mmCIF file with all atom_site columns, C-alpha atoms in Angstrom:
data_model
loop_
_atom_site.group_PDB
_atom_site.id
_atom_site.type_symbol
_atom_site.label_atom_id
_atom_site.label_alt_id
_atom_site.label_comp_id
_atom_site.label_asym_id
_atom_site.label_entity_id
_atom_site.label_seq_id
_atom_site.pdbx_PDB_ins_code
_atom_site.Cartn_x
_atom_site.Cartn_y
_atom_site.Cartn_z
_atom_site.occupancy
_atom_site.B_iso_or_equiv
_atom_site.pdbx_formal_charge
_atom_site.auth_seq_id
_atom_site.auth_comp_id
_atom_site.auth_asym_id
_atom_site.auth_atom_id
_atom_site.pdbx_PDB_model_num
ATOM 1   C CA . UNK A 1 1   ? 13.736  22.494  18.250  1.00 0.00 ? 257 UNK A CA 1
ATOM 2   C CA . UNK A 1 2   ? 12.963  20.466  15.112  1.00 0.00 ? 258 UNK A CA 1
ATOM 3   C CA . UNK A 1 3   ? 15.720  17.924  14.455  1.00 0.00 ? 259 UNK A CA 1
ATOM 4   C CA . UNK A 1 4   ? 15.327  17.328  10.710  1.00 0.00 ? 260 UNK A CA 1
ATOM 5   C CA . UNK A 1 5   ? 13.165  19.744  8.807   1.00 0.00 ? 261 UNK A CA 1
ATOM 6   C CA . UNK A 1 6   ? 12.055  19.836  5.181   1.00 0.00 ? 262 UNK A CA 1
ATOM 7   C CA . UNK A 1 7   ? 10.394  22.494  3.080   1.00 0.00 ? 263 UNK A CA 1
ATOM 8   C CA . UNK A 1 8   ? 7.935   22.545  1.545   1.00 0.00 ? 264 UNK A CA 1
ATOM 9   C CA . UNK A 1 9   ? 5.640   19.951  3.122   1.00 0.00 ? 265 UNK A CA 1
ATOM 10  C CA . UNK A 1 10  ? 3.484   19.778  -0.001  1.00 0.00 ? 266 UNK A CA 1
ATOM 11  C CA . UNK A 1 11  ? 4.468   20.566  -3.578  1.00 0.00 ? 267 UNK A CA 1
ATOM 12  C CA . UNK A 1 12  ? 2.052   20.458  -6.509  1.00 0.00 ? 268 UNK A CA 1
ATOM 13  C CA . UNK A 1 13  ? 3.436   21.306  -9.924  1.00 0.00 ? 269 UNK A CA 1
ATOM 14  C CA . UNK A 1 14  ? 3.049   20.694  -13.633 1.00 0.00 ? 270 UNK A CA 1
ATOM 15  C CA . UNK A 1 15  ? 5.028   18.244  -15.735 1.00 0.00 ? 271 UNK A CA 1
ATOM 16  C CA . UNK A 1 16  ? 8.202   19.746  -17.145 1.00 0.00 ? 272 UNK A CA 1
ATOM 17  C CA . UNK A 1 17  ? 8.758   22.206  -14.308 1.00 0.00 ? 273 UNK A CA 1
ATOM 18  C CA . UNK A 1 18  ? 11.900  22.398  -12.148 1.00 0.00 ? 274 UNK A CA 1
ATOM 19  C CA . UNK A 1 19  ? 11.526  22.328  -8.364  1.00 0.00 ? 275 UNK A CA 1
ATOM 20  C CA . UNK A 1 20  ? 13.659  22.121  -5.239  1.00 0.00 ? 276 UNK A CA 1
ATOM 21  C CA . UNK A 1 21  ? 13.139  20.592  -1.813  1.00 0.00 ? 277 UNK A CA 1
ATOM 22  C CA . UNK A 1 22  ? 15.225  21.797  1.101   1.00 0.00 ? 278 UNK A CA 1
ATOM 23  C CA . UNK A 1 23  ? 16.419  19.843  4.119   1.00 0.00 ? 279 UNK A CA 1
ATOM 24  C CA . UNK A 1 24  ? 18.150  21.007  7.266   1.00 0.00 ? 280 UNK A CA 1
ATOM 25  C CA . UNK A 1 25  ? 19.259  19.127  10.361  1.00 0.00 ? 281 UNK A CA 1
ATOM 26  C CA . UNK A 1 26  ? 20.328  20.627  13.693  1.00 0.00 ? 282 UNK A CA 1
ATOM 27  C CA . UNK A 1 27  ? 21.570  17.375  15.233  1.00 0.00 ? 283 UNK A CA 1
ATOM 28  C CA . UNK A 1 28  ? 25.229  17.915  14.400  1.00 0.00 ? 284 UNK A CA 1
ATOM 29  C CA . UNK A 1 29  ? 25.181  14.864  12.150  1.00 0.00 ? 285 UNK A CA 1
ATOM 30  C CA . UNK A 1 30  ? 27.798  14.300  9.463   1.00 0.00 ? 286 UNK A CA 1
ATOM 31  C CA . UNK A 1 31  ? 25.673  12.354  6.975   1.00 0.00 ? 287 UNK A CA 1
ATOM 32  C CA . UNK A 1 32  ? 22.435  13.202  5.195   1.00 0.00 ? 288 UNK A CA 1
ATOM 33  C CA . UNK A 1 33  ? 20.176  11.219  2.883   1.00 0.00 ? 289 UNK A CA 1
ATOM 34  C CA . UNK A 1 34  ? 17.315  11.532  0.443   1.00 0.00 ? 290 UNK A CA 1
ATOM 35  C CA . UNK A 1 35  ? 14.728  8.764   0.136   1.00 0.00 ? 291 UNK A CA 1
ATOM 36  C CA . UNK A 1 36  ? 11.761  8.347   -2.186  1.00 0.00 ? 292 UNK A CA 1
ATOM 37  C CA . UNK A 1 37  ? 8.661   6.616   -0.830  1.00 0.00 ? 293 UNK A CA 1
ATOM 38  C CA . UNK A 1 38  ? 6.229   5.388   -3.455  1.00 0.00 ? 294 UNK A CA 1
ATOM 39  C CA . UNK A 1 39  ? 2.487   4.841   -3.137  1.00 0.00 ? 295 UNK A CA 1
ATOM 40  C CA . UNK A 1 40  ? 3.087   1.323   -1.763  1.00 0.00 ? 296 UNK A CA 1
ATOM 41  C CA . UNK A 1 41  ? 5.191   2.791   1.074   1.00 0.00 ? 297 UNK A CA 1
ATOM 42  C CA . UNK A 1 42  ? 8.414   1.277   -0.289  1.00 0.00 ? 298 UNK A CA 1
ATOM 43  C CA . UNK A 1 43  ? 11.408  3.386   0.749   1.00 0.00 ? 299 UNK A CA 1
ATOM 44  C CA . UNK A 1 44  ? 14.227  3.705   -1.768  1.00 0.00 ? 300 UNK A CA 1
ATOM 45  C CA . UNK A 1 45  ? 17.453  5.535   -1.009  1.00 0.00 ? 301 UNK A CA 1
ATOM 46  C CA . UNK A 1 46  ? 18.457  8.051   -3.637  1.00 0.00 ? 302 UNK A CA 1
ATOM 47  C CA . UNK A 1 47  ? 21.531  9.858   -2.335  1.00 0.00 ? 303 UNK A CA 1
ATOM 48  C CA . UNK A 1 48  ? 23.739  10.128  0.703   1.00 0.00 ? 304 UNK A CA 1
ATOM 49  C CA . UNK A 1 49  ? 26.269  12.802  1.603   1.00 0.00 ? 305 UNK A CA 1
ATOM 50  C CA . UNK A 1 50  ? 28.942  12.494  4.284   1.00 0.00 ? 306 UNK A CA 1
ATOM 51  C CA . UNK A 1 51  ? 30.630  15.763  5.256   1.00 0.00 ? 307 UNK A CA 1
ATOM 52  C CA . UNK A 1 52  ? 29.336  17.365  2.070   1.00 0.00 ? 308 UNK A CA 1
ATOM 53  C CA . UNK A 1 53  ? 30.707  14.584  -0.144  1.00 0.00 ? 309 UNK A CA 1
ATOM 54  C CA . UNK A 1 54  ? 28.499  12.270  -2.157  1.00 0.00 ? 310 UNK A CA 1
ATOM 55  C CA . UNK A 1 55  ? 28.872  8.685   -0.879  1.00 0.00 ? 311 UNK A CA 1
ATOM 56  C CA . UNK A 1 56  ? 25.743  6.987   -2.191  1.00 0.00 ? 312 UNK A CA 1
ATOM 57  C CA . UNK A 1 57  ? 24.236  7.657   -5.577  1.00 0.00 ? 313 UNK A CA 1
ATOM 58  C CA . UNK A 1 58  ? 21.720  4.990   -6.453  1.00 0.00 ? 314 UNK A CA 1
ATOM 59  C CA . UNK A 1 59  ? 20.246  4.553   -9.892  1.00 0.00 ? 315 UNK A CA 1
ATOM 60  C CA . UNK A 1 60  ? 18.408  7.828   -10.083 1.00 0.00 ? 316 UNK A CA 1
ATOM 61  C CA . UNK A 1 61  ? 17.731  9.852   -13.263 1.00 0.00 ? 317 UNK A CA 1
ATOM 62  C CA . UNK A 1 62  ? 20.206  12.685  -13.651 1.00 0.00 ? 318 UNK A CA 1
ATOM 63  C CA . UNK A 1 63  ? 17.242  15.054  -13.547 1.00 0.00 ? 319 UNK A CA 1
ATOM 64  C CA . UNK A 1 64  ? 17.687  14.718  -9.782  1.00 0.00 ? 320 UNK A CA 1
ATOM 65  C CA . UNK A 1 65  ? 20.634  16.671  -8.426  1.00 0.00 ? 321 UNK A CA 1
ATOM 66  C CA . UNK A 1 66  ? 21.459  16.903  -4.731  1.00 0.00 ? 322 UNK A CA 1
ATOM 67  C CA . UNK A 1 67  ? 23.394  19.841  -3.353  1.00 0.00 ? 323 UNK A CA 1
ATOM 68  C CA . UNK A 1 68  ? 25.013  20.059  0.061   1.00 0.00 ? 324 UNK A CA 1
ATOM 69  C CA . UNK A 1 69  ? 26.217  23.587  0.852   1.00 0.00 ? 325 UNK A CA 1
ATOM 70  C CA . UNK A 1 70  ? 27.288  22.481  4.336   1.00 0.00 ? 326 UNK A CA 1
ATOM 71  C CA . UNK A 1 71  ? 26.960  19.493  6.652   1.00 0.00 ? 327 UNK A CA 1
ATOM 72  C CA . UNK A 1 72  ? 23.617  20.682  8.007   1.00 0.00 ? 328 UNK A CA 1
ATOM 73  C CA . UNK A 1 73  ? 21.883  21.056  4.647   1.00 0.00 ? 329 UNK A CA 1
ATOM 74  C CA . UNK A 1 74  ? 21.078  18.744  1.756   1.00 0.00 ? 330 UNK A CA 1
ATOM 75  C CA . UNK A 1 75  ? 18.803  20.086  -0.932  1.00 0.00 ? 331 UNK A CA 1
ATOM 76  C CA . UNK A 1 76  ? 17.246  18.160  -3.797  1.00 0.00 ? 332 UNK A CA 1
ATOM 77  C CA . UNK A 1 77  ? 16.693  19.796  -7.145  1.00 0.00 ? 333 UNK A CA 1
ATOM 78  C CA . UNK A 1 78  ? 14.549  18.085  -9.762  1.00 0.00 ? 334 UNK A CA 1
ATOM 79  C CA . UNK A 1 79  ? 14.531  19.169  -13.407 1.00 0.00 ? 335 UNK A CA 1
ATOM 80  C CA . UNK A 1 80  ? 11.855  18.464  -15.990 1.00 0.00 ? 336 UNK A CA 1
ATOM 81  C CA . UNK A 1 81  ? 9.436   16.844  -13.566 1.00 0.00 ? 337 UNK A CA 1
ATOM 82  C CA . UNK A 1 82  ? 7.563   13.759  -14.762 1.00 0.00 ? 338 UNK A CA 1
ATOM 83  C CA . UNK A 1 83  ? 4.360   12.108  -13.568 1.00 0.00 ? 339 UNK A CA 1
ATOM 84  C CA . UNK A 1 84  ? 6.371   9.216   -12.106 1.00 0.00 ? 340 UNK A CA 1
ATOM 85  C CA . UNK A 1 85  ? 8.214   11.588  -9.810  1.00 0.00 ? 341 UNK A CA 1
ATOM 86  C CA . UNK A 1 86  ? 5.064   11.932  -7.712  1.00 0.00 ? 342 UNK A CA 1
ATOM 87  C CA . UNK A 1 87  ? 5.922   10.474  -4.313  1.00 0.00 ? 343 UNK A CA 1
ATOM 88  C CA . UNK A 1 88  ? 6.842   11.442  -0.786  1.00 0.00 ? 344 UNK A CA 1
ATOM 89  C CA . UNK A 1 89  ? 10.486  12.441  -0.434  1.00 0.00 ? 345 UNK A CA 1
ATOM 90  C CA . UNK A 1 90  ? 12.146  12.040  2.938   1.00 0.00 ? 346 UNK A CA 1
ATOM 91  C CA . UNK A 1 91  ? 15.339  13.590  4.150   1.00 0.00 ? 347 UNK A CA 1
ATOM 92  C CA . UNK A 1 92  ? 17.273  11.852  6.921   1.00 0.00 ? 348 UNK A CA 1
ATOM 93  C CA . UNK A 1 93  ? 20.511  12.342  8.817   1.00 0.00 ? 349 UNK A CA 1
ATOM 94  C CA . UNK A 1 94  ? 22.856  10.234  10.907  1.00 0.00 ? 350 UNK A CA 1
ATOM 95  C CA . UNK A 1 95  ? 26.191  10.442  12.689  1.00 0.00 ? 351 UNK A CA 1
ATOM 96  C CA . UNK A 1 96  ? 28.437  7.792   11.175  1.00 0.00 ? 352 UNK A CA 1
ATOM 97  C CA . UNK A 1 97  ? 31.394  8.859   13.297  1.00 0.00 ? 353 UNK A CA 1
ATOM 98  C CA . UNK A 1 98  ? 29.367  8.389   16.490  1.00 0.00 ? 354 UNK A CA 1
ATOM 99  C CA . UNK A 1 99  ? 30.482  6.224   19.374  1.00 0.00 ? 355 UNK A CA 1
ATOM 100 C CA . UNK A 1 100 ? 27.881  3.529   18.768  1.00 0.00 ? 356 UNK A CA 1
ATOM 101 C CA . UNK A 1 101 ? 29.236  3.074   15.237  1.00 0.00 ? 357 UNK A CA 1
ATOM 102 C CA . UNK A 1 102 ? 25.788  2.588   13.728  1.00 0.00 ? 358 UNK A CA 1
ATOM 103 C CA . UNK A 1 103 ? 23.859  4.277   10.985  1.00 0.00 ? 359 UNK A CA 1
ATOM 104 C CA . UNK A 1 104 ? 20.933  5.406   13.150  1.00 0.00 ? 360 UNK A CA 1
ATOM 105 C CA . UNK A 1 105 ? 18.982  7.657   10.853  1.00 0.00 ? 361 UNK A CA 1
ATOM 106 C CA . UNK A 1 106 ? 16.602  10.413  11.887  1.00 0.00 ? 362 UNK A CA 1
ATOM 107 C CA . UNK A 1 107 ? 13.945  11.411  9.403   1.00 0.00 ? 363 UNK A CA 1
ATOM 108 C CA . UNK A 1 108 ? 12.282  14.616  8.399   1.00 0.00 ? 364 UNK A CA 1
ATOM 109 C CA . UNK A 1 109 ? 8.487   14.875  8.081   1.00 0.00 ? 365 UNK A CA 1
ATOM 110 C CA . UNK A 1 110 ? 8.536   14.343  4.317   1.00 0.00 ? 366 UNK A CA 1
ATOM 111 C CA . UNK A 1 111 ? 7.598   16.383  1.242   1.00 0.00 ? 367 UNK A CA 1
ATOM 112 C CA . UNK A 1 112 ? 4.624   15.142  -0.757  1.00 0.00 ? 368 UNK A CA 1
ATOM 113 C CA . UNK A 1 113 ? 5.310   15.935  -4.409  1.00 0.00 ? 369 UNK A CA 1
ATOM 114 C CA . UNK A 1 114 ? 2.431   15.738  -6.870  1.00 0.00 ? 370 UNK A CA 1
ATOM 115 C CA . UNK A 1 115 ? 3.160   16.186  -10.555 1.00 0.00 ? 371 UNK A CA 1
ATOM 116 C CA . UNK A 1 116 ? 0.114   16.945  -12.703 1.00 0.00 ? 372 UNK A CA 1
ATOM 117 C CA . UNK B 2 1   ? 25.386  -8.996  0.957   1.00 0.00 ? 181 UNK B CA 1
ATOM 118 C CA . UNK B 2 2   ? 22.475  -7.860  3.071   1.00 0.00 ? 182 UNK B CA 1
ATOM 119 C CA . UNK B 2 3   ? 18.734  -8.202  2.884   1.00 0.00 ? 183 UNK B CA 1
ATOM 120 C CA . UNK B 2 4   ? 15.709  -7.797  5.106   1.00 0.00 ? 184 UNK B CA 1
ATOM 121 C CA . UNK B 2 5   ? 12.303  -9.446  4.780   1.00 0.00 ? 185 UNK B CA 1
ATOM 122 C CA . UNK B 2 6   ? 9.181   -8.434  6.620   1.00 0.00 ? 186 UNK B CA 1
ATOM 123 C CA . UNK B 2 7   ? 7.080   -11.533 6.530   1.00 0.00 ? 187 UNK B CA 1
ATOM 124 C CA . UNK B 2 8   ? 3.664   -9.871  6.680   1.00 0.00 ? 188 UNK B CA 1
ATOM 125 C CA . UNK B 2 9   ? 2.533   -6.924  4.606   1.00 0.00 ? 189 UNK B CA 1
ATOM 126 C CA . UNK B 2 10  ? -0.509  -6.444  6.873   1.00 0.00 ? 190 UNK B CA 1
ATOM 127 C CA . UNK B 2 11  ? -1.253  -7.445  10.463  1.00 0.00 ? 191 UNK B CA 1
ATOM 128 C CA . UNK B 2 12  ? -4.588  -6.881  12.144  1.00 0.00 ? 192 UNK B CA 1
ATOM 129 C CA . UNK B 2 13  ? -5.110  -7.150  15.913  1.00 0.00 ? 193 UNK B CA 1
ATOM 130 C CA . UNK B 2 14  ? -7.770  -6.142  18.398  1.00 0.00 ? 194 UNK B CA 1
ATOM 131 C CA . UNK B 2 15  ? -7.069  -3.442  20.935  1.00 0.00 ? 195 UNK B CA 1
ATOM 132 C CA . UNK B 2 16  ? -5.578  -4.944  24.093  1.00 0.00 ? 196 UNK B CA 1
ATOM 133 C CA . UNK B 2 17  ? -4.197  -8.061  22.371  1.00 0.00 ? 197 UNK B CA 1
ATOM 134 C CA . UNK B 2 18  ? -0.505  -8.764  21.666  1.00 0.00 ? 198 UNK B CA 1
ATOM 135 C CA . UNK B 2 19  ? 1.284   -7.503  18.584  1.00 0.00 ? 199 UNK B CA 1
ATOM 136 C CA . UNK B 2 20  ? 3.867   -9.498  16.629  1.00 0.00 ? 200 UNK B CA 1
ATOM 137 C CA . UNK B 2 21  ? 5.534   -8.047  13.544  1.00 0.00 ? 201 UNK B CA 1
ATOM 138 C CA . UNK B 2 22  ? 8.016   -10.431 11.960  1.00 0.00 ? 202 UNK B CA 1
ATOM 139 C CA . UNK B 2 23  ? 11.365  -9.566  10.413  1.00 0.00 ? 203 UNK B CA 1
ATOM 140 C CA . UNK B 2 24  ? 14.110  -11.812 9.054   1.00 0.00 ? 204 UNK B CA 1
ATOM 141 C CA . UNK B 2 25  ? 17.453  -10.523 7.910   1.00 0.00 ? 205 UNK B CA 1
ATOM 142 C CA . UNK B 2 26  ? 20.521  -11.695 6.081   1.00 0.00 ? 206 UNK B CA 1
ATOM 143 C CA . UNK B 2 27  ? 23.975  -10.179 6.480   1.00 0.00 ? 207 UNK B CA 1
ATOM 144 C CA . UNK B 2 28  ? 27.545  -11.272 5.947   1.00 0.00 ? 208 UNK B CA 1
ATOM 145 C CA . UNK B 2 29  ? 28.625  -8.776  8.604   1.00 0.00 ? 209 UNK B CA 1
ATOM 146 C CA . UNK B 2 30  ? 27.714  -7.983  12.183  1.00 0.00 ? 210 UNK B CA 1
ATOM 147 C CA . UNK B 2 31  ? 24.588  -5.964  11.550  1.00 0.00 ? 211 UNK B CA 1
ATOM 148 C CA . UNK B 2 32  ? 22.729  -3.376  13.503  1.00 0.00 ? 212 UNK B CA 1
ATOM 149 C CA . UNK B 2 33  ? 18.978  -3.785  13.330  1.00 0.00 ? 213 UNK B CA 1
ATOM 150 C CA . UNK B 2 34  ? 16.281  -1.173  13.741  1.00 0.00 ? 214 UNK B CA 1
ATOM 151 C CA . UNK B 2 35  ? 12.537  -0.804  13.797  1.00 0.00 ? 215 UNK B CA 1
ATOM 152 C CA . UNK B 2 36  ? 10.958  2.430   12.629  1.00 0.00 ? 216 UNK B CA 1
ATOM 153 C CA . UNK B 2 37  ? 7.298   3.448   12.788  1.00 0.00 ? 217 UNK B CA 1
ATOM 154 C CA . UNK B 2 38  ? 5.508   5.715   10.341  1.00 0.00 ? 218 UNK B CA 1
ATOM 155 C CA . UNK B 2 39  ? 2.111   7.087   11.305  1.00 0.00 ? 219 UNK B CA 1
ATOM 156 C CA . UNK B 2 40  ? -0.168  8.255   8.485   1.00 0.00 ? 220 UNK B CA 1
ATOM 157 C CA . UNK B 2 41  ? 1.201   11.301  6.693   1.00 0.00 ? 221 UNK B CA 1
ATOM 158 C CA . UNK B 2 42  ? 4.164   11.494  9.059   1.00 0.00 ? 222 UNK B CA 1
ATOM 159 C CA . UNK B 2 43  ? 7.895   10.873  8.890   1.00 0.00 ? 223 UNK B CA 1
ATOM 160 C CA . UNK B 2 44  ? 9.646   7.786   10.222  1.00 0.00 ? 224 UNK B CA 1
ATOM 161 C CA . UNK B 2 45  ? 10.356  7.594   13.940  1.00 0.00 ? 225 UNK B CA 1
ATOM 162 C CA . UNK B 2 46  ? 12.951  5.301   15.487  1.00 0.00 ? 226 UNK B CA 1
ATOM 163 C CA . UNK B 2 47  ? 11.284  2.733   17.782  1.00 0.00 ? 227 UNK B CA 1
ATOM 164 C CA . UNK B 2 48  ? 14.341  0.772   18.864  1.00 0.00 ? 228 UNK B CA 1
ATOM 165 C CA . UNK B 2 49  ? 17.704  -0.525  17.725  1.00 0.00 ? 229 UNK B CA 1
ATOM 166 C CA . UNK B 2 50  ? 19.987  -3.503  18.311  1.00 0.00 ? 230 UNK B CA 1
ATOM 167 C CA . UNK B 2 51  ? 23.731  -2.905  18.214  1.00 0.00 ? 231 UNK B CA 1
ATOM 168 C CA . UNK B 2 52  ? 25.353  -6.126  19.513  1.00 0.00 ? 232 UNK B CA 1
ATOM 169 C CA . UNK B 2 53  ? 24.682  -5.440  23.173  1.00 0.00 ? 233 UNK B CA 1
ATOM 170 C CA . UNK B 2 54  ? 21.657  -7.049  24.888  1.00 0.00 ? 234 UNK B CA 1
ATOM 171 C CA . UNK B 2 55  ? 19.663  -9.235  22.504  1.00 0.00 ? 235 UNK B CA 1
ATOM 172 C CA . UNK B 2 56  ? 16.338  -8.090  23.960  1.00 0.00 ? 236 UNK B CA 1
ATOM 173 C CA . UNK B 2 57  ? 15.877  -4.460  23.096  1.00 0.00 ? 237 UNK B CA 1
ATOM 174 C CA . UNK B 2 58  ? 13.238  -2.218  24.629  1.00 0.00 ? 238 UNK B CA 1
ATOM 175 C CA . UNK B 2 59  ? 11.929  0.716   22.667  1.00 0.00 ? 239 UNK B CA 1
ATOM 176 C CA . UNK B 2 60  ? 9.402   3.475   22.988  1.00 0.00 ? 240 UNK B CA 1
ATOM 177 C CA . UNK B 2 61  ? 5.656   3.032   23.512  1.00 0.00 ? 241 UNK B CA 1
ATOM 178 C CA . UNK B 2 62  ? 6.024   -0.415  25.098  1.00 0.00 ? 242 UNK B CA 1
ATOM 179 C CA . UNK B 2 63  ? 7.548   -2.118  22.050  1.00 0.00 ? 243 UNK B CA 1
ATOM 180 C CA . UNK B 2 64  ? 10.442  -4.516  22.254  1.00 0.00 ? 244 UNK B CA 1
ATOM 181 C CA . UNK B 2 65  ? 12.358  -6.759  19.869  1.00 0.00 ? 245 UNK B CA 1
ATOM 182 C CA . UNK B 2 66  ? 14.589  -9.765  20.304  1.00 0.00 ? 246 UNK B CA 1
ATOM 183 C CA . UNK B 2 67  ? 17.655  -10.395 18.168  1.00 0.00 ? 247 UNK B CA 1
ATOM 184 C CA . UNK B 2 68  ? 17.965  -14.135 17.456  1.00 0.00 ? 248 UNK B CA 1
ATOM 185 C CA . UNK B 2 69  ? 21.111  -14.838 15.494  1.00 0.00 ? 249 UNK B CA 1
ATOM 186 C CA . UNK B 2 70  ? 20.359  -18.557 15.082  1.00 0.00 ? 250 UNK B CA 1
ATOM 187 C CA . UNK B 2 71  ? 17.031  -17.713 13.456  1.00 0.00 ? 251 UNK B CA 1
ATOM 188 C CA . UNK B 2 72  ? 18.272  -14.499 11.758  1.00 0.00 ? 252 UNK B CA 1
ATOM 189 C CA . UNK B 2 73  ? 15.193  -12.786 13.118  1.00 0.00 ? 253 UNK B CA 1
ATOM 190 C CA . UNK B 2 74  ? 14.388  -9.500  14.821  1.00 0.00 ? 254 UNK B CA 1
ATOM 191 C CA . UNK B 2 75  ? 10.658  -9.653  15.511  1.00 0.00 ? 255 UNK B CA 1
ATOM 192 C CA . UNK B 2 76  ? 8.857   -6.684  17.073  1.00 0.00 ? 256 UNK B CA 1
ATOM 193 C CA . UNK B 2 77  ? 6.371   -7.306  19.881  1.00 0.00 ? 257 UNK B CA 1
ATOM 194 C CA . UNK B 2 78  ? 4.086   -5.436  22.219  1.00 0.00 ? 258 UNK B CA 1
ATOM 195 C CA . UNK B 2 79  ? 2.005   -7.091  24.945  1.00 0.00 ? 259 UNK B CA 1
ATOM 196 C CA . UNK B 2 80  ? -1.117  -5.012  24.439  1.00 0.00 ? 260 UNK B CA 1
ATOM 197 C CA . UNK B 2 81  ? -2.032  -3.066  21.314  1.00 0.00 ? 261 UNK B CA 1
ATOM 198 C CA . UNK B 2 82  ? -3.416  0.433   21.500  1.00 0.00 ? 262 UNK B CA 1
ATOM 199 C CA . UNK B 2 83  ? -5.405  2.210   18.815  1.00 0.00 ? 263 UNK B CA 1
ATOM 200 C CA . UNK B 2 84  ? -2.565  4.707   18.449  1.00 0.00 ? 264 UNK B CA 1
ATOM 201 C CA . UNK B 2 85  ? -0.217  1.871   17.384  1.00 0.00 ? 265 UNK B CA 1
ATOM 202 C CA . UNK B 2 86  ? -1.946  1.664   13.998  1.00 0.00 ? 266 UNK B CA 1
ATOM 203 C CA . UNK B 2 87  ? 0.806   2.614   11.556  1.00 0.00 ? 267 UNK B CA 1
ATOM 204 C CA . UNK B 2 88  ? 3.376   1.286   9.082   1.00 0.00 ? 268 UNK B CA 1
ATOM 205 C CA . UNK B 2 89  ? 6.401   -0.429  10.630  1.00 0.00 ? 269 UNK B CA 1
ATOM 206 C CA . UNK B 2 90  ? 9.779   -0.833  8.923   1.00 0.00 ? 270 UNK B CA 1
ATOM 207 C CA . UNK B 2 91  ? 12.520  -3.282  9.843   1.00 0.00 ? 271 UNK B CA 1
ATOM 208 C CA . UNK B 2 92  ? 16.001  -2.076  8.858   1.00 0.00 ? 272 UNK B CA 1
ATOM 209 C CA . UNK B 2 93  ? 19.385  -3.790  8.665   1.00 0.00 ? 273 UNK B CA 1
ATOM 210 C CA . UNK B 2 94  ? 22.624  -1.855  8.555   1.00 0.00 ? 274 UNK B CA 1
ATOM 211 C CA . UNK B 2 95  ? 26.285  -2.844  8.580   1.00 0.00 ? 275 UNK B CA 1
ATOM 212 C CA . UNK B 2 96  ? 29.649  -1.296  7.889   1.00 0.00 ? 276 UNK B CA 1
ATOM 213 C CA . UNK B 2 97  ? 30.717  -3.108  4.749   1.00 0.00 ? 277 UNK B CA 1
ATOM 214 C CA . UNK B 2 98  ? 33.551  -0.723  4.057   1.00 0.00 ? 278 UNK B CA 1
ATOM 215 C CA . UNK B 2 99  ? 30.943  2.012   4.069   1.00 0.00 ? 279 UNK B CA 1
ATOM 216 C CA . UNK B 2 100 ? 27.559  1.733   5.722   1.00 0.00 ? 280 UNK B CA 1
ATOM 217 C CA . UNK B 2 101 ? 24.915  -0.172  3.799   1.00 0.00 ? 281 UNK B CA 1
ATOM 218 C CA . UNK B 2 102 ? 21.411  0.334   5.202   1.00 0.00 ? 282 UNK B CA 1
ATOM 219 C CA . UNK B 2 103 ? 18.442  -1.553  3.803   1.00 0.00 ? 283 UNK B CA 1
ATOM 220 C CA . UNK B 2 104 ? 14.786  -0.991  4.642   1.00 0.00 ? 284 UNK B CA 1
ATOM 221 C CA . UNK B 2 105 ? 12.190  -3.738  4.634   1.00 0.00 ? 285 UNK B CA 1
ATOM 222 C CA . UNK B 2 106 ? 9.026   -3.332  2.602   1.00 0.00 ? 286 UNK B CA 1
ATOM 223 C CA . UNK B 2 107 ? 6.982   -2.434  5.665   1.00 0.00 ? 287 UNK B CA 1
ATOM 224 C CA . UNK B 2 108 ? 4.152   -4.026  7.668   1.00 0.00 ? 288 UNK B CA 1
ATOM 225 C CA . UNK B 2 109 ? 0.908   -2.177  8.054   1.00 0.00 ? 289 UNK B CA 1
ATOM 226 C CA . UNK B 2 110 ? -0.574  -2.684  11.536  1.00 0.00 ? 290 UNK B CA 1
ATOM 227 C CA . UNK B 2 111 ? -4.328  -2.321  11.920  1.00 0.00 ? 291 UNK B CA 1
ATOM 228 C CA . UNK B 2 112 ? -5.831  -2.131  15.415  1.00 0.00 ? 292 UNK B CA 1
ATOM 229 C CA . UNK B 2 113 ? -9.513  -2.888  15.825  1.00 0.00 ? 293 UNK B CA 1
ATOM 230 C CA . UNK B 2 114 ? -11.585 -1.463  18.646  1.00 0.00 ? 294 UNK B CA 1
#
């Protein structure tokens, strides 16, 4: 009955490789997000999709490409991985059309990416 | 424009003593405010949220926060700390500015001493 799930939990790879992280939510939410958390715990939003459409695209290298096949999934593909990409990546979801009219986000457990 | 400032990067308390984690915000809109907790190597969990109803908000695990518009603050408190409260806490401000804009604070690390 996991609400927001991510795979894999850990990802160790070499510089220059291409990798993907998958996210799925079963909350019926209409909006999904990707965040990057650095070693100092600072959370930075990368992308947000509402009903499969990109609504937030912060200053992120174009090596990062999100893909949303449907409202319940938002995957993150990273090309040509660099050392600085090492971080924990969190997926989140929310229901912007909800009655309380807030952006209450629910987070996945995170994917720890280590680039060697 | 919106911003959120967590006034302490680290807070250390003894078990059984009160906890106070401070958060100030700035928003040109009517914001919603949240506190999230992140335990080591875990995802973020919603503790509580304020959405323009009662200014004193009760959350999980005995935490509560009070929205003070005059002070633009949303401090998180708990009467008695438990060892399991040791974690990173994030204050978040969000408003519909023609599209939702949600901003996370830098986090406060809570240490609880036995």
